[in-house]
Amino acid sequence: MLAVVKSEPSWDALPPETTWRLRELLSWCFRKEQPRRLREISVAGVYLEAALDEPTRHAVHETAPKSASAWSVIVAAAMAASLVTWMATSKARDPQPVTKVRVGLQPGKTLGVFYQGPASSISPLSRTAMVFLPDGRGLIFSAENGEQGQLYLRRLDERDAMPIAGTDGAIGPFLSPDGSWVGFRADGKLKKVPIEGGAARALCDLPYPPQGVSWGRDATIVFGQRVGPILRISAEGGLPEPVTTLQDEYNHLLPRFLPDGKRILFTSRSNRLARIGSWEGTNLVLQSLENGERKLLMEDAADGRFAPTGHVVFVRVGTLMAASFDPNRGEITGVAVPVVESLRQAINAGGIQRSNAAGQFSFSASGSLAYVPGGIFPPESSRLVWVDRSGDVEPLLAVPTGNYLGPRVSPDGDRVAVWKDVSSIWIYNISATTWSRLGSTETVHGLPIWTPDGGRLSYSALDDNLHWTLSDGSGPSEPLTTKGGVPLTRGMDP
């Protein structure tokens, strides 16, 4: 034991056939930090017993789960720089304890880093970062390797993950139905490569990272975009074509094929609520790719997927939910219940490109589930301050902490207009130290610009046009454009 405390054990000396479960158990027994070391042999016995029971596990009954513990062979989790796999066996009336297993990311460093522009501009976990192999024996995940994102293959019976050649800069992994190919986005293109690695094949141009991707049985790939409908391309490449139609909606995103390959689940965002940065009014929709018929499945739900247990699983404000689903009728047949109450979801993840409500979880065909805990991201917070030419900083009095963008000083230097919480414009009067909102939430959106005389402010409105109004808020909002398209302006000439 003294030797273990002084130095790391030689793990390579273990026989090659040593399973990953036994390696994990040994690592707990020989940790240097005493509080983290496994000291009770009874605990080790329970762990080994669970490992021996794994080959006999079965799927859950096709009834709605009464609680999270009613799921069979379901759970995996990832924390910080590691994936954690939970596996449970249970019957609906006889739930069993959950076994928790930690799976490292090494040599990857940070899970799911999203690079946008320079390497210093990153946002982790804004796209689904992992996908289970169909047989449940491994995971493919995206991680930062010190310089850029890359895909890794981590087989659960091996200690380390293997980088997948040909995936430099990759984010958002998704698998072909047979598990032989992995797709991803890199270098402004949607690509695919064999899971063993090799020369990547470009499928189509993709200037912005996709908002969810799914690969169907008929060699069709569908994906969401930052604004607009779901698009479809051949798995061999080609020009994307729309397969959904917006109905007073901002965008359709996070598509997932049903097992028949003829229907998809996708997330729909309300046009008005999306404009003000709200994730209320986000719904789960089922649509046929053959005739375009669509059906609302669940309100206030995002990132829905069909689970091999016979349920539709989705995320609701950081909670993984499940409901029984009849795939033949395409209908929810049970009450939705929580499965994981703190699942990482890309809400408040930093701008509309990163905040897409994607949940960090993935199912295998055998019923295992990998997920990242953490709930939604905390609301962004900032302060308005003056910075003089010498670099001294002075906070603006009477201005509360909030999420502020694009502050604009009036021509007379006595007022500051700012876009607050991606939903409204506020004006700070410096001499009077007052703080007031401009206009109505039904019209005003953001991106304020002063007229040269300071008498008016222009801004983008919820009708997708440029409006202006008197800067003291006393007059009505008047449109300056009528063609829509979320116009932006950087300034006004006299």
C-alpha positions as semicolon CSV with decimal commas, in nm:
position;residue;x (nm);y (nm);z (nm)
1;M;0,000;0,000;0,000
2;L;0,290;0,235;0,076
3;A;0,419;0,187;-0,280
4;V;0,077;0,279;-0,418
5;V;0,067;0,600;-0,215
6;K;0,411;0,699;-0,344
7;S;0,356;0,622;-0,712
8;E;0,088;0,534;-0,965
9;P;0,030;0,158;-1,017
10;S;0,145;0,009;-1,347
11;W;-0,194;-0,042;-1,509
12;D;-0,033;-0,175;-1,827
13;A;0,081;-0,479;-1,627
14;L;-0,277;-0,603;-1,602
15;P;-0,369;-0,889;-1,839
16;P;-0,509;-0,767;-2,173
17;E;-0,839;-0,946;-2,107
18;T;-0,902;-0,741;-1,790
19;T;-1,241;-0,575;-1,837
20;W;-1,294;-0,203;-1,807
21;R;-1,520;-0,262;-1,505
22;L;-1,244;-0,444;-1,315
23;R;-0,990;-0,175;-1,410
24;E;-1,230;0,089;-1,278
25;L;-1,275;-0,099;-0,950
26;L;-0,899;-0,138;-0,904
27;S;-0,846;0,233;-0,967
28;W;-1,088;0,312;-0,684
29;C;-0,908;0,070;-0,450
30;F;-0,565;0,223;-0,515
31;R;-0,638;0,596;-0,518
32;K;-0,376;0,799;-0,331
33;E;-0,628;1,030;-0,161
34;Q;-0,762;0,834;0,136
35;P;-1,112;0,998;0,138
36;R;-1,161;0,891;-0,226
37;R;-1,021;0,537;-0,181
38;L;-1,258;0,240;-0,169
39;R;-1,228;0,091;0,179
40;E;-1,527;-0,144;0,216
41;I;-1,490;-0,487;0,052
42;S;-1,869;-0,522;0,058
43;V;-1,897;-0,231;-0,185
44;A;-1,651;-0,400;-0,420
45;G;-1,857;-0,718;-0,400
46;V;-2,175;-0,536;-0,503
47;Y;-1,991;-0,375;-0,793
48;L;-1,854;-0,709;-0,919
49;E;-2,194;-0,873;-0,882
50;A;-2,349;-0,602;-1,099
51;A;-2,080;-0,659;-1,362
52;L;-2,153;-1,033;-1,370
53;D;-2,525;-0,968;-1,409
54;E;-2,485;-0,746;-1,717
55;P;-2,517;-1,015;-1,990
56;T;-2,864;-1,118;-1,862
57;R;-3,023;-0,775;-1,864
58;H;-3,347;-0,717;-2,049
59;A;-3,541;-0,420;-2,183
60;V;-3,810;-0,234;-1,991
61;H;-4,179;-0,317;-2,037
62;E;-4,360;-0,094;-2,287
63;T;-4,556;0,087;-2,016
64;A;-4,486;0,440;-1,899
65;P;-4,215;0,442;-1,630
66;K;-4,344;0,529;-1,284
67;S;-4,011;0,685;-1,190
68;A;-3,652;0,709;-1,306
69;S;-3,569;0,379;-1,134
70;A;-3,833;0,200;-1,343
71;W;-3,609;0,221;-1,648
72;S;-3,406;-0,078;-1,757
73;V;-3,046;-0,047;-1,873
74;I;-3,083;0,322;-1,924
75;V;-2,841;0,566;-1,789
76;A;-2,500;0,716;-1,854
77;A;-2,364;1,052;-1,743
78;A;-2,073;1,283;-1,826
79;M;-1,926;1,528;-1,576
80;A;-1,666;1,793;-1,664
81;A;-1,396;1,593;-1,843
82;S;-1,552;1,249;-1,815
83;L;-1,855;1,050;-1,927
84;V;-2,040;0,860;-1,660
85;T;-2,244;0,553;-1,753
86;W;-2,528;0,438;-1,534
87;M;-2,686;0,101;-1,602
88;A;-2,995;-0,032;-1,425
89;T;-3,206;-0,347;-1,441
90;S;-3,559;-0,331;-1,317
91;K;-3,917;-0,435;-1,357
92;A;-4,193;-0,176;-1,339
93;R;-4,296;-0,303;-0,992
94;D;-3,955;-0,412;-0,862
95;P;-3,695;-0,137;-0,921
96;Q;-3,330;-0,230;-0,863
97;P;-3,034;-0,013;-0,759
98;V;-2,852;0,182;-1,029
99;T;-2,487;0,099;-1,099
100;K;-2,272;0,402;-1,181
101;V;-1,963;0,378;-1,401
102;R;-1,725;0,658;-1,501
103;V;-1,577;0,659;-1,852
104;G;-1,284;0,894;-1,914
105;L;-1,243;1,126;-2,214
106;Q;-0,864;1,106;-2,227
107;P;-0,678;1,201;-2,439
108;G;-0,959;1,452;-2,504
109;K;-0,973;1,747;-2,264
110;T;-1,310;1,927;-2,266
111;L;-1,629;1,765;-2,388
112;G;-1,813;1,916;-2,681
113;V;-1,621;2,239;-2,735
114;F;-1,772;2,452;-3,011
115;Y;-1,519;2,675;-3,188
116;Q;-1,664;2,981;-3,358
117;G;-1,395;3,195;-3,515
118;P;-1,067;3,221;-3,321
119;A;-0,969;2,953;-3,072
120;S;-1,041;3,193;-2,785
121;S;-1,408;3,211;-2,885
122;I;-1,549;2,882;-2,764
123;S;-1,868;2,760;-2,607
124;P;-1,886;2,407;-2,463
125;L;-2,186;2,180;-2,501
126;S;-2,393;2,390;-2,739
127;R;-2,429;2,091;-2,973
128;T;-2,497;1,729;-2,879
129;A;-2,147;1,604;-2,808
130;M;-2,180;1,226;-2,796
131;V;-2,349;0,936;-2,971
132;F;-2,367;0,571;-2,865
133;L;-2,260;0,298;-3,105
134;P;-2,570;0,095;-3,197
135;D;-2,450;-0,209;-2,999
136;G;-2,396;0,002;-2,687
137;R;-2,031;-0,102;-2,656
138;G;-1,881;0,236;-2,721
139;L;-1,932;0,609;-2,762
140;I;-1,818;0,861;-3,018
141;F;-1,781;1,209;-2,872
142;S;-1,640;1,548;-2,967
143;A;-1,380;1,705;-2,741
144;E;-1,118;1,976;-2,745
145;N;-0,766;1,839;-2,784
146;G;-0,570;2,150;-2,686
147;E;-0,590;2,318;-3,028
148;Q;-0,927;2,238;-3,182
149;G;-1,224;2,006;-3,165
150;Q;-1,195;1,643;-3,272
151;L;-1,399;1,323;-3,261
152;Y;-1,296;1,030;-3,042
153;L;-1,408;0,668;-3,026
154;R;-1,425;0,531;-2,671
155;R;-1,499;0,160;-2,652
156;L;-1,629;0,075;-2,307
157;D;-1,394;-0,223;-2,264
158;E;-1,087;-0,006;-2,327
159;R;-0,922;0,246;-2,099
160;D;-0,863;0,537;-2,337
161;A;-1,048;0,693;-2,626
162;M;-0,895;0,686;-2,973
163;P;-0,887;1,000;-3,192
164;I;-1,071;0,946;-3,519
165;A;-0,847;1,046;-3,809
166;G;-1,002;1,292;-4,053
167;T;-1,215;1,475;-3,795
168;D;-1,004;1,782;-3,714
169;G;-1,229;2,068;-3,606
170;A;-1,534;1,840;-3,584
171;I;-1,845;1,904;-3,375
172;G;-2,186;1,740;-3,352
173;P;-2,122;1,369;-3,422
174;F;-2,405;1,156;-3,564
175;L;-2,401;0,795;-3,684
176;S;-2,522;0,602;-3,985
177;P;-2,791;0,346;-3,892
178;D;-2,544;0,056;-3,913
179;G;-2,282;0,243;-3,709
180;S;-2,012;0,219;-3,975
181;W;-1,995;0,593;-4,055
182;V;-1,990;0,900;-3,834
183;G;-2,099;1,240;-3,964
184;F;-1,998;1,580;-3,830
185;R;-1,954;1,946;-3,920
186;A;-1,606;2,091;-3,982
187;D;-1,450;2,356;-4,207
188;G;-1,790;2,495;-4,305
189;K;-1,912;2,161;-4,443
190;L;-2,114;1,860;-4,338
191;K;-1,885;1,556;-4,364
192;K;-1,868;1,183;-4,296
193;V;-1,587;0,939;-4,225
194;P;-1,565;0,568;-4,130
195;I;-1,571;0,533;-3,752
196;E;-1,221;0,383;-3,768
197;G;-1,104;0,707;-3,931
198;G;-0,975;0,796;-4,275
199;A;-1,029;1,055;-4,544
200;A;-1,344;1,255;-4,469
201;R;-1,599;1,304;-4,748
202;A;-1,776;1,641;-4,776
203;L;-2,153;1,612;-4,822
204;C;-2,261;1,976;-4,854
205;D;-2,166;2,330;-4,757
206;L;-2,274;2,426;-4,407
207;P;-2,165;2,782;-4,318
208;Y;-2,321;2,760;-3,972
209;P;-2,311;2,462;-3,736
210;P;-2,628;2,255;-3,779
211;Q;-2,903;2,258;-3,520
212;G;-2,922;1,881;-3,487
213;V;-2,859;1,607;-3,746
214;S;-3,005;1,258;-3,798
215;W;-2,923;0,980;-4,048
216;G;-3,210;0,763;-4,170
217;R;-3,230;0,406;-4,299
218;D;-3,283;0,510;-4,661
219;A;-2,946;0,693;-4,682
220;T;-3,110;1,029;-4,607
221;I;-2,968;1,286;-4,366
222;V;-3,184;1,561;-4,215
223;F;-3,061;1,862;-4,021
224;G;-3,182;2,187;-3,867
225;Q;-3,046;2,534;-3,928
226;R;-3,029;2,855;-3,727
227;V;-3,337;2,999;-3,902
228;G;-3,579;2,811;-4,125
229;P;-3,708;2,458;-4,189
230;I;-3,549;2,115;-4,161
231;L;-3,331;2,032;-4,464
232;R;-3,259;1,696;-4,626
233;I;-2,967;1,564;-4,832
234;S;-2,852;1,226;-4,957
235;A;-2,594;1,048;-4,743
236;E;-2,378;1,052;-5,057
237;G;-2,397;1,432;-5,072
238;G;-2,585;1,687;-5,276
239;L;-2,787;2,007;-5,244
240;P;-3,005;2,037;-4,932
241;E;-3,381;2,068;-4,980
242;P;-3,647;2,162;-4,724
243;V;-3,873;1,891;-4,584
244;T;-4,074;2,101;-4,337
245;T;-4,262;2,430;-4,373
246;L;-4,264;2,708;-4,113
247;Q;-4,606;2,798;-3,972
248;D;-4,551;3,128;-3,788
249;E;-4,237;2,965;-3,651
250;Y;-3,881;3,087;-3,619
251;N;-3,711;2,761;-3,703
252;H;-3,733;2,383;-3,693
253;L;-3,439;2,211;-3,533
254;L;-3,305;1,896;-3,365
255;P;-3,462;1,642;-3,606
256;R;-3,456;1,270;-3,525
257;F;-3,569;0,981;-3,742
258;L;-3,818;0,729;-3,612
259;P;-3,716;0,364;-3,666
260;D;-3,923;0,337;-3,987
261;G;-3,706;0,603;-4,152
262;K;-4,019;0,768;-4,294
263;R;-4,100;1,008;-4,012
264;I;-3,904;1,254;-3,803
265;L;-3,942;1,420;-3,467
266;F;-3,831;1,782;-3,456
267;T;-3,843;2,085;-3,228
268;S;-4,052;2,387;-3,332
269;R;-3,989;2,739;-3,199
270;S;-4,256;3,007;-3,181
271;N;-4,162;3,304;-3,400
272;R;-4,249;3,580;-3,152
273;L;-4,112;3,405;-2,843
274;A;-3,788;3,311;-3,019
275;R;-3,736;3,677;-3,111
276;I;-3,731;3,773;-2,744
277;G;-3,500;3,489;-2,646
278;S;-3,767;3,278;-2,476
279;W;-3,779;2,899;-2,492
280;E;-4,144;2,892;-2,392
281;G;-4,367;2,781;-2,676
282;T;-4,109;2,527;-2,792
283;N;-4,292;2,214;-2,903
284;L;-4,218;1,860;-3,016
285;V;-4,362;1,777;-3,359
286;L;-4,393;1,453;-3,557
287;Q;-4,391;1,475;-3,939
288;S;-4,408;1,229;-4,226
289;L;-4,142;1,273;-4,494
290;E;-4,370;1,103;-4,747
291;N;-4,674;1,331;-4,738
292;G;-4,567;1,618;-4,509
293;E;-4,842;1,551;-4,255
294;R;-4,743;1,684;-3,915
295;K;-4,874;1,639;-3,563
296;L;-4,806;1,819;-3,236
297;L;-4,682;1,557;-2,989
298;M;-4,583;1,756;-2,682
299;E;-4,588;2,121;-2,574
300;D;-4,296;2,283;-2,391
301;A;-4,060;2,009;-2,507
302;A;-3,738;1,998;-2,708
303;D;-3,493;1,750;-2,862
304;G;-3,731;1,456;-2,875
305;R;-3,607;1,107;-2,963
306;F;-3,758;0,762;-2,986
307;A;-3,605;0,532;-2,725
308;P;-3,567;0,156;-2,779
309;T;-3,782;0,103;-2,469
310;G;-4,090;0,224;-2,660
311;H;-4,098;0,579;-2,529
312;V;-4,046;0,928;-2,664
313;V;-3,778;1,097;-2,457
314;F;-3,735;1,475;-2,460
315;V;-3,589;1,761;-2,258
316;R;-3,790;2,023;-2,070
317;V;-3,587;2,305;-1,912
318;G;-3,297;2,079;-1,817
319;T;-3,503;1,773;-1,718
320;L;-3,504;1,456;-1,927
321;M;-3,864;1,336;-1,961
322;A;-4,020;1,020;-2,103
323;A;-4,367;0,925;-2,222
324;S;-4,504;0,602;-2,369
325;F;-4,540;0,627;-2,745
326;D;-4,732;0,424;-3,002
327;P;-4,513;0,439;-3,317
328;N;-4,784;0,290;-3,538
329;R;-5,039;0,559;-3,454
330;G;-4,775;0,823;-3,390
331;E;-4,931;0,918;-3,057
332;I;-4,821;0,972;-2,699
333;T;-5,004;0,712;-2,489
334;G;-4,889;0,794;-2,136
335;V;-4,816;1,078;-1,899
336;A;-4,466;1,225;-1,927
337;V;-4,249;1,160;-1,621
338;P;-3,900;1,284;-1,529
339;V;-3,612;1,042;-1,587
340;V;-3,310;1,265;-1,515
341;E;-3,377;1,590;-1,332
342;S;-3,054;1,771;-1,415
343;L;-2,950;1,710;-1,773
344;R;-2,731;1,962;-1,953
345;Q;-2,936;2,152;-2,211
346;A;-2,820;2,437;-2,437
347;I;-3,041;2,715;-2,300
348;N;-2,867;3,042;-2,203
349;A;-2,562;2,897;-2,379
350;G;-2,458;3,228;-2,534
351;G;-2,646;3,372;-2,833
352;I;-2,890;3,221;-3,078
353;Q;-2,623;3,006;-3,247
354;R;-2,532;2,834;-2,922
355;S;-2,866;2,836;-2,740
356;N;-3,060;2,573;-2,933
357;A;-3,214;2,362;-2,652
358;A;-3,005;2,058;-2,753
359;G;-2,987;1,798;-2,477
360;Q;-2,666;1,615;-2,397
361;F;-2,779;1,253;-2,415
362;S;-2,768;0,955;-2,648
363;F;-2,932;0,611;-2,654
364;S;-2,790;0,285;-2,781
365;A;-3,011;0,028;-2,952
366;S;-2,965;-0,196;-2,647
367;G;-3,124;0,063;-2,419
368;S;-2,822;0,230;-2,256
369;L;-2,821;0,607;-2,222
370;A;-2,529;0,850;-2,202
371;Y;-2,595;1,197;-2,068
372;V;-2,428;1,505;-1,923
373;P;-2,568;1,639;-1,594
374;G;-2,597;2,008;-1,515
375;G;-2,939;2,138;-1,623
376;I;-2,962;2,456;-1,830
377;F;-2,685;2,715;-1,830
378;P;-2,730;2,999;-1,578
379;P;-2,862;3,325;-1,728
380;E;-2,591;3,545;-1,870
381;S;-2,511;3,846;-1,656
382;S;-2,316;4,167;-1,715
383;R;-2,291;4,527;-1,593
384;L;-2,289;4,859;-1,774
385;V;-1,980;5,066;-1,692
386;W;-1,795;5,374;-1,813
387;V;-1,434;5,322;-1,917
388;D;-1,228;5,640;-1,960
389;R;-0,922;5,681;-2,179
390;S;-0,690;5,593;-1,895
391;G;-0,871;5,262;-1,842
392;D;-1,050;5,352;-1,519
393;V;-1,386;5,177;-1,480
394;E;-1,694;5,332;-1,320
395;P;-2,029;5,147;-1,299
396;L;-2,343;5,323;-1,416
397;L;-2,558;5,394;-1,112
398;A;-2,919;5,270;-1,096
399;V;-2,855;5,009;-1,367
400;P;-2,921;4,656;-1,239
401;T;-2,714;4,355;-1,340
402;G;-2,850;4,188;-1,654
403;N;-2,766;4,052;-1,997
404;Y;-2,671;4,363;-2,198
405;L;-2,573;4,392;-2,564
406;G;-2,489;4,679;-2,798
407;P;-2,489;4,986;-2,571
408;R;-2,521;5,313;-2,766
409;V;-2,449;5,661;-2,624
410;S;-2,677;5,942;-2,742
411;P;-2,527;6,228;-2,947
412;D;-2,550;6,464;-2,646
413;G;-2,365;6,211;-2,430
414;D;-2,631;6,210;-2,158
415;R;-2,818;5,887;-2,236
416;V;-2,728;5,525;-2,307
417;A;-2,959;5,291;-2,500
418;V;-2,894;4,920;-2,459
419;W;-3,043;4,588;-2,569
420;K;-3,137;4,399;-2,252
421;D;-3,201;4,025;-2,212
422;V;-3,230;3,979;-2,592
423;S;-3,586;4,111;-2,566
424;S;-3,614;4,484;-2,492
425;I;-3,447;4,826;-2,515
426;W;-3,372;5,029;-2,202
427;I;-3,242;5,386;-2,170
428;Y;-3,022;5,514;-1,889
429;N;-3,027;5,890;-1,825
430;I;-2,685;5,975;-1,687
431;S;-2,757;6,314;-1,529
432;A;-3,090;6,204;-1,378
433;T;-2,964;5,853;-1,296
434;T;-3,293;5,706;-1,418
435;W;-3,348;5,373;-1,592
436;S;-3,653;5,323;-1,816
437;R;-3,784;5,084;-2,077
438;L;-3,855;5,195;-2,434
439;G;-4,182;5,091;-2,599
440;S;-4,382;4,771;-2,573
441;T;-4,274;4,410;-2,568
442;E;-4,516;4,353;-2,857
443;T;-4,310;4,569;-3,094
444;V;-3,962;4,653;-2,964
445;H;-3,694;4,389;-3,002
446;G;-3,339;4,524;-2,991
447;L;-3,025;4,665;-3,156
448;P;-3,096;5,037;-3,087
449;I;-2,943;5,317;-3,297
450;W;-2,974;5,691;-3,222
451;T;-3,066;5,944;-3,491
452;P;-2,805;6,222;-3,522
453;D;-3,021;6,469;-3,325
454;G;-3,094;6,216;-3,049
455;G;-3,468;6,260;-3,094
456;R;-3,540;5,908;-3,216
457;L;-3,417;5,552;-3,184
458;S;-3,430;5,291;-3,457
459;Y;-3,440;4,922;-3,371
460;S;-3,524;4,579;-3,505
461;A;-3,884;4,483;-3,428
462;L;-4,066;4,155;-3,378
463;D;-4,219;4,179;-3,727
464;D;-3,867;4,134;-3,875
465;N;-3,852;4,496;-3,989
466;L;-3,663;4,809;-3,888
467;H;-3,875;5,053;-3,681
468;W;-3,816;5,383;-3,508
469;T;-3,982;5,585;-3,233
470;L;-3,930;5,899;-3,027
471;S;-3,646;5,840;-2,784
472;D;-3,854;5,960;-2,487
473;G;-4,107;5,686;-2,563
474;S;-4,397;5,927;-2,615
475;G;-4,477;5,839;-2,975
476;P;-4,588;5,529;-3,165
477;S;-4,354;5,282;-3,331
478;E;-4,327;5,340;-3,707
479;P;-4,183;5,092;-3,963
480;L;-3,887;5,197;-4,176
481;T;-3,876;4,874;-4,379
482;T;-4,150;4,631;-4,486
483;K;-3,969;4,336;-4,644
484;G;-3,873;4,152;-4,324
485;G;-3,554;3,954;-4,282
486;V;-3,437;4,083;-3,942
487;P;-3,263;4,397;-4,075
488;L;-2,965;4,539;-3,891
489;T;-2,815;4,888;-3,904
490;R;-2,493;5,031;-3,764
491;G;-2,579;5,400;-3,778
492;M;-2,783;5,679;-3,932
493;D;-2,688;5,973;-4,150
494;P;-2,849;6,316;-4,094
